[in-house]
Amino acid sequence: MEPFDVALLQKPFENVAPATDTPSTDTVGRIVEIMALLRDPERGCEWDCAQTFSTIAPYTIEEAYEVADAIERGDLDDLKDELGDLLLQVVFHSRIAEEAGQFALRDVVDAISDKMERRHPHIFGESETGGHHLWEQVKAAERRQKPGQTGALAGVALGLPALTRAEKLQKRAARVGFDWPDANGPRAKIDEELLEVERAPTNDARFEEMGDLLFSVVNLARHMGVDAEAALRAANKKFERRFKAMEAEDAGFADRTLAEQEAAWQRAKA
């Protein structure tokens, strides 16, 4: 496959023709029927029949990450496959809910369609203004209508990656004025938290203080306009690339002294 310019994915409305190949009822119906058969108590697959919302949830998260990975690698063939896997998760959860008499896939589609129209009144309604600010206002109003969703931090999903959730919590708090005025505050907080990590007397205390330190690092990244989750993913990728380069350079890398390994690391960096 020819390398794909990932930057093009950041410009979804440039040089894009109107959609002409929307899924038909038959297309969607096929996967719905397949899932219904897989879940059939008499004719279905034993593994699929045994699954619940809870057991499927980790696979749903994993498939979402694999979609993101395909995008980051610019592999559109793989992206097509991973989007299919992610769609299967939606169909799977919907089928379990339908069997319990709660909702079906059609209800899921209707709900998200209603939500998108509601959150874009400047497109589908009478409002003449819109944008991200209005989107956030509508979301906040929706949260206030849900039981137990009244606070500024309501609705930040527990299942998010820790760095991403930390940033979202900080942004929510900032909306009501609880935030540092600039990056100097979180930068000083990092030094304070690092000292507390070093002085922690027990493993439990170190665990807690290390969490505070990481939270402070996310806060600094946010104030500097850096996506902490994306930055760490990039750092992981860089470390993996350099480490593999060291192993490729020297088949006996694992047996070298630390000084020799450090020299190899510097060569990989260069």
mmCIF file of C-alpha atoms in Angstrom:
data_model
loop_
_atom_site.group_PDB
_atom_site.id
_atom_site.type_symbol
_atom_site.label_atom_id
_atom_site.label_comp_id
_atom_site.label_asym_id
_atom_site.label_seq_id
_atom_site.Cartn_x
_atom_site.Cartn_y
_atom_site.Cartn_z
ATOM 1 C CA MET A 1 0.000 0.000 0.000
ATOM 2 C CA GLU A 2 1.261 3.501 -0.838
ATOM 3 C CA PRO A 3 2.010 5.663 2.245
ATOM 4 C CA PHE A 4 -0.882 7.964 3.065
ATOM 5 C CA ASP A 5 -0.448 11.574 4.128
ATOM 6 C CA VAL A 6 -1.912 11.558 7.639
ATOM 7 C CA ALA A 7 -2.193 15.348 7.518
ATOM 8 C CA LEU A 8 -5.001 14.952 4.989
ATOM 9 C CA LEU A 9 -7.084 13.296 7.687
ATOM 10 C CA GLN A 10 -6.913 16.534 9.670
ATOM 11 C CA LYS A 11 -8.667 18.398 6.828
ATOM 12 C CA PRO A 12 -11.874 16.408 6.349
ATOM 13 C CA PHE A 13 -13.758 19.048 4.361
ATOM 14 C CA GLU A 14 -11.151 19.865 1.745
ATOM 15 C CA ASN A 15 -11.580 18.271 -1.691
ATOM 16 C CA VAL A 16 -14.223 15.853 -0.423
ATOM 17 C CA ALA A 17 -17.180 14.972 -2.638
ATOM 18 C CA PRO A 18 -20.655 14.612 -1.132
ATOM 19 C CA ALA A 19 -21.413 11.174 0.269
ATOM 20 C CA THR A 20 -22.875 8.909 -2.409
ATOM 21 C CA ASP A 21 -22.395 5.492 -0.811
ATOM 22 C CA THR A 22 -24.312 5.628 2.464
ATOM 23 C CA PRO A 23 -25.031 2.245 4.044
ATOM 24 C CA SER A 24 -28.346 0.754 2.972
ATOM 25 C CA THR A 25 -30.735 -1.006 5.301
ATOM 26 C CA ASP A 26 -29.641 -4.288 3.739
ATOM 27 C CA THR A 27 -25.967 -3.502 4.435
ATOM 28 C CA VAL A 28 -26.562 -2.755 8.103
ATOM 29 C CA GLY A 29 -29.178 -5.479 8.355
ATOM 30 C CA ARG A 30 -26.662 -8.110 7.315
ATOM 31 C CA ILE A 31 -24.359 -7.563 10.294
ATOM 32 C CA VAL A 32 -27.376 -7.302 12.610
ATOM 33 C CA GLU A 33 -28.635 -10.671 11.367
ATOM 34 C CA ILE A 34 -25.180 -12.212 11.710
ATOM 35 C CA MET A 35 -24.938 -11.058 15.326
ATOM 36 C CA ALA A 36 -28.457 -12.322 16.076
ATOM 37 C CA LEU A 37 -27.457 -15.756 14.777
ATOM 38 C CA LEU A 38 -24.182 -15.755 16.713
ATOM 39 C CA ARG A 39 -26.171 -15.005 19.883
ATOM 40 C CA ASP A 40 -28.870 -17.599 19.203
ATOM 41 C CA PRO A 41 -29.058 -19.930 22.243
ATOM 42 C CA GLU A 42 -29.539 -23.038 20.093
ATOM 43 C CA ARG A 43 -27.673 -22.357 16.848
ATOM 44 C CA GLY A 44 -25.200 -19.665 17.857
ATOM 45 C CA CYS A 45 -21.565 -19.509 18.919
ATOM 46 C CA GLU A 46 -20.915 -20.580 22.500
ATOM 47 C CA TRP A 47 -18.423 -17.760 23.104
ATOM 48 C CA ASP A 48 -20.655 -15.024 21.666
ATOM 49 C CA CYS A 49 -23.663 -16.274 23.633
ATOM 50 C CA ALA A 50 -21.700 -16.120 26.894
ATOM 51 C CA GLN A 51 -20.733 -12.454 26.546
ATOM 52 C CA THR A 52 -22.212 -9.544 28.518
ATOM 53 C CA PHE A 53 -21.818 -5.752 28.408
ATOM 54 C CA SER A 54 -18.988 -6.034 30.946
ATOM 55 C CA THR A 55 -17.051 -8.770 29.168
ATOM 56 C CA ILE A 56 -17.307 -7.026 25.796
ATOM 57 C CA ALA A 57 -16.364 -3.565 27.083
ATOM 58 C CA PRO A 58 -12.566 -4.202 27.085
ATOM 59 C CA TYR A 59 -12.742 -5.298 23.438
ATOM 60 C CA THR A 60 -14.672 -2.137 22.563
ATOM 61 C CA ILE A 61 -11.931 0.001 24.085
ATOM 62 C CA GLU A 62 -9.231 -2.044 22.355
ATOM 63 C CA GLU A 63 -10.895 -1.677 18.952
ATOM 64 C CA ALA A 64 -11.165 2.095 19.390
ATOM 65 C CA TYR A 65 -7.422 2.251 20.039
ATOM 66 C CA GLU A 66 -6.726 0.118 16.975
ATOM 67 C CA VAL A 67 -8.737 2.588 14.890
ATOM 68 C CA ALA A 68 -6.577 5.406 16.264
ATOM 69 C CA ASP A 69 -3.425 3.384 15.557
ATOM 70 C CA ALA A 70 -4.402 2.820 11.921
ATOM 71 C CA ILE A 71 -5.016 6.554 11.508
ATOM 72 C CA GLU A 72 -1.669 7.426 13.093
ATOM 73 C CA ARG A 73 0.093 5.003 10.734
ATOM 74 C CA GLY A 74 -1.806 6.367 7.749
ATOM 75 C CA ASP A 75 -2.946 2.861 6.754
ATOM 76 C CA LEU A 76 -6.394 3.302 5.223
ATOM 77 C CA ASP A 77 -6.807 -0.374 4.358
ATOM 78 C CA ASP A 78 -6.258 -1.228 7.995
ATOM 79 C CA LEU A 79 -8.498 1.661 9.059
ATOM 80 C CA LYS A 80 -11.347 0.161 7.035
ATOM 81 C CA ASP A 81 -10.901 -3.173 8.828
ATOM 82 C CA GLU A 82 -10.600 -1.583 12.273
ATOM 83 C CA LEU A 83 -13.695 0.561 11.749
ATOM 84 C CA GLY A 84 -15.544 -2.643 10.914
ATOM 85 C CA ASP A 85 -14.309 -4.222 14.138
ATOM 86 C CA LEU A 86 -15.446 -1.158 16.085
ATOM 87 C CA LEU A 87 -18.848 -1.222 14.375
ATOM 88 C CA LEU A 88 -19.173 -4.870 15.378
ATOM 89 C CA GLN A 89 -18.789 -3.813 19.007
ATOM 90 C CA VAL A 90 -21.706 -1.377 18.653
ATOM 91 C CA VAL A 91 -23.831 -4.088 17.064
ATOM 92 C CA PHE A 92 -22.801 -6.563 19.784
ATOM 93 C CA HIS A 93 -23.773 -4.250 22.656
ATOM 94 C CA SER A 94 -27.009 -3.338 20.901
ATOM 95 C CA ARG A 95 -27.921 -6.999 20.427
ATOM 96 C CA ILE A 96 -27.365 -7.762 24.110
ATOM 97 C CA ALA A 97 -29.581 -4.805 25.018
ATOM 98 C CA GLU A 98 -32.255 -5.903 22.543
ATOM 99 C CA GLU A 99 -32.339 -9.380 24.062
ATOM 100 C CA ALA A 100 -32.908 -7.732 27.457
ATOM 101 C CA GLY A 101 -35.782 -5.686 26.031
ATOM 102 C CA GLN A 102 -33.947 -2.372 26.493
ATOM 103 C CA PHE A 103 -33.047 -0.993 23.050
ATOM 104 C CA ALA A 104 -31.887 -2.097 19.599
ATOM 105 C CA LEU A 105 -29.384 -0.812 17.062
ATOM 106 C CA ARG A 106 -32.048 1.326 15.393
ATOM 107 C CA ASP A 107 -32.568 3.116 18.717
ATOM 108 C CA VAL A 108 -28.831 3.760 19.014
ATOM 109 C CA VAL A 109 -28.741 5.250 15.511
ATOM 110 C CA ASP A 110 -31.846 7.342 16.139
ATOM 111 C CA ALA A 111 -30.424 8.626 19.437
ATOM 112 C CA ILE A 112 -27.123 9.776 17.944
ATOM 113 C CA SER A 113 -28.932 11.319 14.958
ATOM 114 C CA ASP A 114 -31.188 13.291 17.305
ATOM 115 C CA LYS A 115 -28.167 14.352 19.364
ATOM 116 C CA MET A 116 -26.199 15.591 16.352
ATOM 117 C CA GLU A 117 -29.158 17.650 15.141
ATOM 118 C CA ARG A 118 -29.764 19.021 18.643
ATOM 119 C CA ARG A 119 -26.118 20.024 19.083
ATOM 120 C CA HIS A 120 -25.971 21.780 15.701
ATOM 121 C CA PRO A 121 -28.952 24.161 15.843
ATOM 122 C CA HIS A 122 -27.140 26.510 13.458
ATOM 123 C CA ILE A 123 -27.229 23.736 10.852
ATOM 124 C CA PHE A 124 -30.495 21.921 11.551
ATOM 125 C CA GLY A 125 -32.404 24.534 13.544
ATOM 126 C CA GLU A 126 -33.163 28.234 13.581
ATOM 127 C CA SER A 127 -30.015 29.492 15.333
ATOM 128 C CA GLU A 128 -27.754 31.659 13.187
ATOM 129 C CA THR A 129 -24.654 31.138 15.322
ATOM 130 C CA GLY A 130 -22.855 27.968 16.238
ATOM 131 C CA GLY A 131 -19.443 26.413 16.591
ATOM 132 C CA HIS A 132 -17.688 24.597 19.401
ATOM 133 C CA HIS A 133 -18.837 27.066 22.070
ATOM 134 C CA LEU A 134 -22.501 26.367 21.305
ATOM 135 C CA TRP A 135 -21.769 22.625 21.169
ATOM 136 C CA GLU A 136 -20.398 22.761 24.705
ATOM 137 C CA GLN A 137 -23.408 24.754 25.908
ATOM 138 C CA VAL A 138 -25.812 22.158 24.539
ATOM 139 C CA LYS A 139 -23.772 19.333 26.070
ATOM 140 C CA ALA A 140 -23.796 21.059 29.456
ATOM 141 C CA ALA A 141 -27.573 21.488 29.264
ATOM 142 C CA GLU A 142 -27.963 17.800 28.420
ATOM 143 C CA ARG A 143 -25.827 16.798 31.396
ATOM 144 C CA ARG A 144 -27.926 18.909 33.759
ATOM 145 C CA GLN A 145 -31.007 16.958 32.707
ATOM 146 C CA LYS A 146 -29.456 13.622 33.734
ATOM 147 C CA PRO A 147 -29.804 12.354 37.325
ATOM 148 C CA GLY A 148 -26.639 12.982 39.342
ATOM 149 C CA GLN A 149 -25.023 14.985 36.531
ATOM 150 C CA THR A 150 -25.175 18.457 38.068
ATOM 151 C CA GLY A 151 -21.550 19.251 39.005
ATOM 152 C CA ALA A 152 -18.870 20.774 36.812
ATOM 153 C CA LEU A 153 -17.069 17.414 36.608
ATOM 154 C CA ALA A 154 -20.176 15.375 35.758
ATOM 155 C CA GLY A 155 -20.016 13.104 32.754
ATOM 156 C CA VAL A 156 -16.239 12.688 32.453
ATOM 157 C CA ALA A 157 -16.078 8.990 31.629
ATOM 158 C CA LEU A 158 -14.272 6.720 34.077
ATOM 159 C CA GLY A 159 -13.069 4.490 31.245
ATOM 160 C CA LEU A 160 -10.928 7.157 29.579
ATOM 161 C CA PRO A 161 -7.139 6.794 29.586
ATOM 162 C CA ALA A 162 -5.812 8.353 32.788
ATOM 163 C CA LEU A 163 -3.952 11.216 31.112
ATOM 164 C CA THR A 164 -6.929 12.099 28.942
ATOM 165 C CA ARG A 165 -9.326 11.973 31.894
ATOM 166 C CA ALA A 166 -7.010 14.150 33.982
ATOM 167 C CA GLU A 167 -6.973 16.785 31.232
ATOM 168 C CA LYS A 168 -10.760 16.696 30.872
ATOM 169 C CA LEU A 169 -11.255 17.051 34.622
ATOM 170 C CA GLN A 170 -8.879 20.027 34.674
ATOM 171 C CA LYS A 171 -10.652 21.682 31.754
ATOM 172 C CA ARG A 172 -14.029 21.236 33.439
ATOM 173 C CA ALA A 173 -12.694 22.774 36.653
ATOM 174 C CA ALA A 174 -11.182 25.647 34.651
ATOM 175 C CA ARG A 175 -14.605 26.532 33.236
ATOM 176 C CA VAL A 176 -15.770 27.532 36.708
ATOM 177 C CA GLY A 177 -12.567 29.463 37.445
ATOM 178 C CA PHE A 178 -10.594 26.792 39.322
ATOM 179 C CA ASP A 179 -7.340 26.998 37.387
ATOM 180 C CA TRP A 180 -3.856 28.500 37.405
ATOM 181 C CA PRO A 181 -3.666 31.839 35.565
ATOM 182 C CA ASP A 182 -0.648 30.661 33.558
ATOM 183 C CA ALA A 183 1.867 27.813 33.209
ATOM 184 C CA ASN A 184 3.997 29.032 36.136
ATOM 185 C CA GLY A 185 1.567 27.599 38.671
ATOM 186 C CA PRO A 186 1.560 23.991 37.415
ATOM 187 C CA ARG A 187 5.327 24.195 36.766
ATOM 188 C CA ALA A 188 5.972 25.067 40.427
ATOM 189 C CA LYS A 189 3.501 22.387 41.480
ATOM 190 C CA ILE A 190 5.587 19.761 39.663
ATOM 191 C CA ASP A 191 8.627 20.647 41.777
ATOM 192 C CA GLU A 192 6.492 20.478 44.921
ATOM 193 C CA GLU A 193 4.994 17.109 44.020
ATOM 194 C CA LEU A 194 8.376 15.665 42.997
ATOM 195 C CA LEU A 195 9.773 16.577 46.406
ATOM 196 C CA GLU A 196 6.815 14.870 48.067
ATOM 197 C CA VAL A 197 7.459 11.724 46.034
ATOM 198 C CA GLU A 198 11.064 11.677 47.205
ATOM 199 C CA ARG A 199 10.031 12.178 50.843
ATOM 200 C CA ALA A 200 7.165 9.663 50.835
ATOM 201 C CA PRO A 201 7.762 7.237 53.734
ATOM 202 C CA THR A 202 5.829 4.197 52.413
ATOM 203 C CA ASN A 203 4.904 2.517 49.147
ATOM 204 C CA ASP A 204 1.294 3.619 49.574
ATOM 205 C CA ALA A 205 2.414 7.215 50.081
ATOM 206 C CA ARG A 206 4.705 7.051 47.037
ATOM 207 C CA PHE A 207 1.797 5.672 45.002
ATOM 208 C CA GLU A 208 -0.394 8.613 45.967
ATOM 209 C CA GLU A 209 2.299 11.247 45.484
ATOM 210 C CA MET A 210 3.302 9.826 42.112
ATOM 211 C CA GLY A 211 -0.307 10.197 40.995
ATOM 212 C CA ASP A 212 -0.279 13.820 42.121
ATOM 213 C CA LEU A 213 2.950 14.374 40.199
ATOM 214 C CA LEU A 214 1.526 12.933 36.992
ATOM 215 C CA PHE A 215 -1.642 14.998 37.411
ATOM 216 C CA SER A 216 0.529 18.114 37.726
ATOM 217 C CA VAL A 217 2.470 17.201 34.571
ATOM 218 C CA VAL A 218 -0.813 16.927 32.664
ATOM 219 C CA ASN A 219 -1.790 20.337 34.035
ATOM 220 C CA LEU A 220 1.439 21.891 32.756
ATOM 221 C CA ALA A 221 0.964 20.248 29.351
ATOM 222 C CA ARG A 222 -2.577 21.631 29.163
ATOM 223 C CA HIS A 223 -1.411 25.157 29.935
ATOM 224 C CA MET A 224 1.241 24.857 27.245
ATOM 225 C CA GLY A 225 -1.291 23.633 24.680
ATOM 226 C CA VAL A 226 0.124 20.090 24.561
ATOM 227 C CA ASP A 227 -2.074 16.993 24.425
ATOM 228 C CA ALA A 228 -0.482 14.908 27.199
ATOM 229 C CA GLU A 229 -1.936 11.617 25.956
ATOM 230 C CA ALA A 230 -0.691 12.208 22.401
ATOM 231 C CA ALA A 231 2.696 13.392 23.662
ATOM 232 C CA LEU A 232 3.190 10.241 25.711
ATOM 233 C CA ARG A 233 2.122 8.051 22.798
ATOM 234 C CA ALA A 234 4.725 9.814 20.648
ATOM 235 C CA ALA A 235 7.360 9.316 23.342
ATOM 236 C CA ASN A 236 6.506 5.607 23.527
ATOM 237 C CA LYS A 237 6.818 5.333 19.764
ATOM 238 C CA LYS A 238 10.177 7.138 19.790
ATOM 239 C CA PHE A 239 11.526 4.945 22.588
ATOM 240 C CA GLU A 240 10.395 1.794 20.760
ATOM 241 C CA ARG A 241 12.022 2.952 17.508
ATOM 242 C CA ARG A 242 15.352 3.746 19.182
ATOM 243 C CA PHE A 243 15.399 0.557 21.249
ATOM 244 C CA LYS A 244 14.762 -1.590 18.174
ATOM 245 C CA ALA A 245 17.559 0.264 16.393
ATOM 246 C CA MET A 246 19.967 -0.666 19.205
ATOM 247 C CA GLU A 247 18.930 -4.319 19.024
ATOM 248 C CA ALA A 248 19.333 -4.319 15.238
ATOM 249 C CA GLU A 249 22.803 -2.805 15.530
ATOM 250 C CA ASP A 250 24.044 -5.371 18.045
ATOM 251 C CA ALA A 251 22.607 -8.886 18.359
ATOM 252 C CA GLY A 252 24.279 -9.184 21.767
ATOM 253 C CA PHE A 253 22.834 -5.933 23.087
ATOM 254 C CA ALA A 254 21.257 -7.572 26.159
ATOM 255 C CA ASP A 255 24.697 -8.802 27.308
ATOM 256 C CA ARG A 256 26.424 -5.422 27.077
ATOM 257 C CA THR A 257 27.319 -3.308 30.079
ATOM 258 C CA LEU A 258 25.098 -0.377 30.967
ATOM 259 C CA ALA A 259 27.771 2.019 29.703
ATOM 260 C CA GLU A 260 27.883 0.188 26.348
ATOM 261 C CA GLN A 261 24.099 0.210 26.134
ATOM 262 C CA GLU A 262 24.035 3.936 26.867
ATOM 263 C CA ALA A 263 26.542 4.539 24.077
ATOM 264 C CA ALA A 264 24.323 2.541 21.719
ATOM 265 C CA TRP A 265 21.332 4.626 22.861
ATOM 266 C CA GLN A 266 23.148 7.839 21.988
ATOM 267 C CA ARG A 267 23.954 6.469 18.540
ATOM 268 C CA ALA A 268 20.300 5.543 18.027
ATOM 269 C CA LYS A 269 19.278 9.073 19.013
ATOM 270 C CA ALA A 270 21.728 10.549 16.561
#
